[in-house]
Amino acid sequence: MIYDIAIIGAGPAGLSAAIYGQRAGLNTITFEANVHGGQIINTPEVENYPALGKVTGVEYAMNLYEQATGFGATIEYKGVTEVNLKDEIKTLICNDGTEYQAKSVIIATGVTRRKLDIPGEDKFLGAGVSYCATCDGLFFKDKIAVVVGGGNTALEDAVYLATVCEKVYLVHRRDRFRGDRAEVEKVLKNPKIEIVYDTIPLSIEGEGKVERLVVKNVKTEKTTIIPTSAVFVAVGLIPQNDMFTGQIDMVDGYIDAGESCKTNIEGVFVAGDTRNKTLRQLVTATSDGAIAATAAAAYVTK
């Protein structure tokens, strides 16, 4: 069977593409290596999506999934490991060895969290080191936690952890934040959050579990120790595009495509955080999904 549209990734961009593809009367299939929803499931509260109000990231992901499947979208929980995109009929090979073909492909592989790459990070993974505050925050109820980062994710993580932890340190390498002003204000107004500016982490230490974070002030060069039970890492994102290297044009690992979501390959489109763009938000991911699916539908039906 040859599908009209194959979508790689079932995050907000991929599921939005599936909705628009199905509504266009096309036969779509979506592949997801992990759980549907993407990075948004790690967000404790979504409040900046127009007219949506306030919902958790998990609630939003479930609603989007139910809407997509309600339109007849098929989701295969398999990881795509190999692709051939340059032929007219595209080929996708999954991690279980199965092979699929499609007339068009939408890449919505998203991003993963960047690591600190410091001593102790791998050693204490699952024993105090985490990349998901909403997933693991409750394990540290009434304890001290540290968030490392300065973007929206770090700010949101700090605010969320302050609702369950005794105290939260927010370690940031600069003297100002990169996140939205609204998120910054929440952090500044929270008495349980202590901001540690101009500071980088050096190592995570402890006996069997995280007990302290060694940090250094980049201006004074002074090294100090922050006692903590947990270190939550939120220092950036890495696009998941390795399998497309050599086939698709990229910029710093992100797939190069403009607002049309068309790549340099006929019949191949990109949507969401994995696209080279200036703003990576839920609203832009769903917009990309709609644009990419509409463009793919036009390509297939022509």
PDB file of N, CA, C and O in Angstrom, residues 197-224:
ATOM      1  N   TYR A 197      22.640  34.101  39.090  1.00  0.00           N
ATOM      2  CA  TYR A 197      23.037  34.635  37.790  1.00  0.00           C
ATOM      3  C   TYR A 197      24.526  34.388  37.511  1.00  0.00           C
ATOM      4  O   TYR A 197      25.323  34.115  38.412  1.00  0.00           O
ATOM      5  N   ASP A 198      24.889  34.535  36.229  1.00  0.00           N
ATOM      6  CA  ASP A 198      26.293  34.506  35.796  1.00  0.00           C
ATOM      7  C   ASP A 198      27.035  33.260  36.279  1.00  0.00           C
ATOM      8  O   ASP A 198      28.217  33.323  36.625  1.00  0.00           O
ATOM      9  N   THR A 199      26.354  32.149  36.276  1.00  0.00           N
ATOM     10  CA  THR A 199      26.913  30.939  36.883  1.00  0.00           C
ATOM     11  C   THR A 199      26.716  29.725  35.995  1.00  0.00           C
ATOM     12  O   THR A 199      25.661  29.565  35.378  1.00  0.00           O
ATOM     13  N   ILE A 200      27.731  28.878  35.951  1.00  0.00           N
ATOM     14  CA  ILE A 200      27.652  27.643  35.189  1.00  0.00           C
ATOM     15  C   ILE A 200      27.883  26.448  36.106  1.00  0.00           C
ATOM     16  O   ILE A 200      28.602  26.549  37.108  1.00  0.00           O
ATOM     17  N   PRO A 201      27.260  25.291  35.803  1.00  0.00           N
ATOM     18  CA  PRO A 201      27.488  24.094  36.617  1.00  0.00           C
ATOM     19  C   PRO A 201      28.809  23.425  36.230  1.00  0.00           C
ATOM     20  O   PRO A 201      29.167  23.380  35.051  1.00  0.00           O
ATOM     21  N   LEU A 202      29.512  22.919  37.229  1.00  0.00           N
ATOM     22  CA  LEU A 202      30.783  22.224  36.986  1.00  0.00           C
ATOM     23  C   LEU A 202      30.657  20.721  37.166  1.00  0.00           C
ATOM     24  O   LEU A 202      31.227  19.945  36.399  1.00  0.00           O
ATOM     25  N   SER A 203      29.939  20.293  38.202  1.00  0.00           N
ATOM     26  CA  SER A 203      29.790  18.851  38.446  1.00  0.00           C
ATOM     27  C   SER A 203      28.614  18.603  39.381  1.00  0.00           C
ATOM     28  O   SER A 203      28.218  19.480  40.164  1.00  0.00           O
ATOM     29  N   ILE A 204      28.066  17.405  39.253  1.00  0.00           N
ATOM     30  CA  ILE A 204      26.981  16.952  40.129  1.00  0.00           C
ATOM     31  C   ILE A 204      27.556  15.848  41.014  1.00  0.00           C
ATOM     32  O   ILE A 204      28.140  14.887  40.511  1.00  0.00           O
ATOM     33  N   GLU A 205      27.376  15.978  42.327  1.00  0.00           N
ATOM     34  CA  GLU A 205      28.032  15.059  43.250  1.00  0.00           C
ATOM     35  C   GLU A 205      27.048  14.489  44.263  1.00  0.00           C
ATOM     36  O   GLU A 205      25.969  15.042  44.497  1.00  0.00           O
ATOM     37  N   GLY A 206      27.450  13.378  44.878  1.00  0.00           N
ATOM     38  CA  GLY A 206      26.644  12.744  45.916  1.00  0.00           C
ATOM     39  C   GLY A 206      27.065  11.317  46.127  1.00  0.00           C
ATOM     40  O   GLY A 206      27.928  10.785  45.411  1.00  0.00           O
ATOM     41  N   GLU A 207      26.463  10.688  47.110  1.00  0.00           N
ATOM     42  CA  GLU A 207      26.721   9.282  47.413  1.00  0.00           C
ATOM     43  C   GLU A 207      25.486   8.467  47.064  1.00  0.00           C
ATOM     44  O   GLU A 207      24.544   8.373  47.846  1.00  0.00           O
ATOM     45  N   GLY A 208      25.469   7.913  45.858  1.00  0.00           N
ATOM     46  CA  GLY A 208      24.338   7.105  45.415  1.00  0.00           C
ATOM     47  C   GLY A 208      23.176   7.917  44.869  1.00  0.00           C
ATOM     48  O   GLY A 208      22.309   7.384  44.187  1.00  0.00           O
ATOM     49  N   LYS A 209      23.139   9.195  45.179  1.00  0.00           N
ATOM     50  CA  LYS A 209      22.086  10.079  44.688  1.00  0.00           C
ATOM     51  C   LYS A 209      22.627  11.505  44.692  1.00  0.00           C
ATOM     52  O   LYS A 209      23.674  11.793  45.283  1.00  0.00           O
ATOM     53  N   VAL A 210      21.919  12.412  44.041  1.00  0.00           N
ATOM     54  CA  VAL A 210      22.360  13.802  43.983  1.00  0.00           C
ATOM     55  C   VAL A 210      22.284  14.440  45.365  1.00  0.00           C
ATOM     56  O   VAL A 210      21.245  14.358  46.047  1.00  0.00           O
ATOM     57  N   GLU A 211      23.382  15.070  45.773  1.00  0.00           N
ATOM     58  CA  GLU A 211      23.416  15.767  47.058  1.00  0.00           C
ATOM     59  C   GLU A 211      23.898  17.209  46.929  1.00  0.00           C
ATOM     60  O   GLU A 211      23.619  18.035  47.791  1.00  0.00           O
ATOM     61  N   ARG A 212      24.596  17.520  45.839  1.00  0.00           N
ATOM     62  CA  ARG A 212      25.104  18.882  45.666  1.00  0.00           C
ATOM     63  C   ARG A 212      25.463  19.141  44.197  1.00  0.00           C
ATOM     64  O   ARG A 212      25.801  18.216  43.465  1.00  0.00           O
ATOM     65  N   LEU A 213      25.417  20.419  43.850  1.00  0.00           N
ATOM     66  CA  LEU A 213      25.830  20.879  42.525  1.00  0.00           C
ATOM     67  C   LEU A 213      26.966  21.874  42.715  1.00  0.00           C
ATOM     68  O   LEU A 213      26.812  22.874  43.416  1.00  0.00           O
ATOM     69  N   VAL A 214      28.093  21.603  42.089  1.00  0.00           N
ATOM     70  CA  VAL A 214      29.231  22.511  42.142  1.00  0.00           C
ATOM     71  C   VAL A 214      29.117  23.483  40.976  1.00  0.00           C
ATOM     72  O   VAL A 214      28.977  23.069  39.824  1.00  0.00           O
ATOM     73  N   VAL A 215      29.173  24.793  41.280  1.00  0.00           N
ATOM     74  CA  VAL A 215      28.986  25.806  40.246  1.00  0.00           C
ATOM     75  C   VAL A 215      30.114  26.832  40.310  1.00  0.00           C
ATOM     76  O   VAL A 215      30.827  26.941  41.303  1.00  0.00           O
ATOM     77  N   LYS A 216      30.251  27.601  39.212  1.00  0.00           N
ATOM     78  CA  LYS A 216      31.274  28.649  39.153  1.00  0.00           C
ATOM     79  C   LYS A 216      30.683  29.922  38.575  1.00  0.00           C
ATOM     80  O   LYS A 216      30.002  29.884  37.551  1.00  0.00           O
ATOM     81  N   ASN A 217      30.959  31.038  39.240  1.00  0.00           N
ATOM     82  CA  ASN A 217      30.553  32.332  38.723  1.00  0.00           C
ATOM     83  C   ASN A 217      31.501  32.721  37.587  1.00  0.00           C
ATOM     84  O   ASN A 217      32.718  32.768  37.780  1.00  0.00           O
ATOM     85  N   VAL A 218      30.946  32.998  36.414  1.00  0.00           N
ATOM     86  CA  VAL A 218      31.785  33.252  35.242  1.00  0.00           C
ATOM     87  C   VAL A 218      32.472  34.607  35.291  1.00  0.00           C
ATOM     88  O   VAL A 218      33.418  34.857  34.538  1.00  0.00           O
ATOM     89  N   LYS A 219      32.013  35.499  36.156  1.00  0.00           N
ATOM     90  CA  LYS A 219      32.628  36.827  36.271  1.00  0.00           C
ATOM     91  C   LYS A 219      33.694  36.868  37.362  1.00  0.00           C
ATOM     92  O   LYS A 219      34.767  37.455  37.173  1.00  0.00           O
ATOM     93  N   THR A 220      33.401  36.228  38.502  1.00  0.00           N
ATOM     94  CA  THR A 220      34.356  36.266  39.620  1.00  0.00           C
ATOM     95  C   THR A 220      35.263  35.042  39.656  1.00  0.00           C
ATOM     96  O   THR A 220      36.260  35.033  40.379  1.00  0.00           O
ATOM     97  N   GLU A 221      34.888  33.977  38.896  1.00  0.00           N
ATOM     98  CA  GLU A 221      35.617  32.708  38.879  1.00  0.00           C
ATOM     99  C   GLU A 221      35.510  31.962  40.213  1.00  0.00           C
ATOM    100  O   GLU A 221      36.211  30.978  40.442  1.00  0.00           O
ATOM    101  N   LYS A 222      34.634  32.430  41.085  1.00  0.00           N
ATOM    102  CA  LYS A 222      34.474  31.784  42.385  1.00  0.00           C
ATOM    103  C   LYS A 222      33.637  30.514  42.260  1.00  0.00           C
ATOM    104  O   LYS A 222      32.594  30.504  41.616  1.00  0.00           O
ATOM    105  N   THR A 223      34.120  29.444  42.893  1.00  0.00           N
ATOM    106  CA  THR A 223      33.409  28.163  42.893  1.00  0.00           C
ATOM    107  C   THR A 223      32.641  27.995  44.202  1.00  0.00           C
ATOM    108  O   THR A 223      33.190  28.228  45.280  1.00  0.00           O
ATOM    109  N   THR A 224      31.377  27.591  44.099  1.00  0.00           N
ATOM    110  CA  THR A 224      30.554  27.356  45.287  1.00  0.00           C
ATOM    111  C   THR A 224      29.788  26.056  45.134  1.00  0.00           C
ATOM    112  O   THR A 224      29.742  25.466  44.045  1.00  0.00           O
TER     113      THR A 224
END
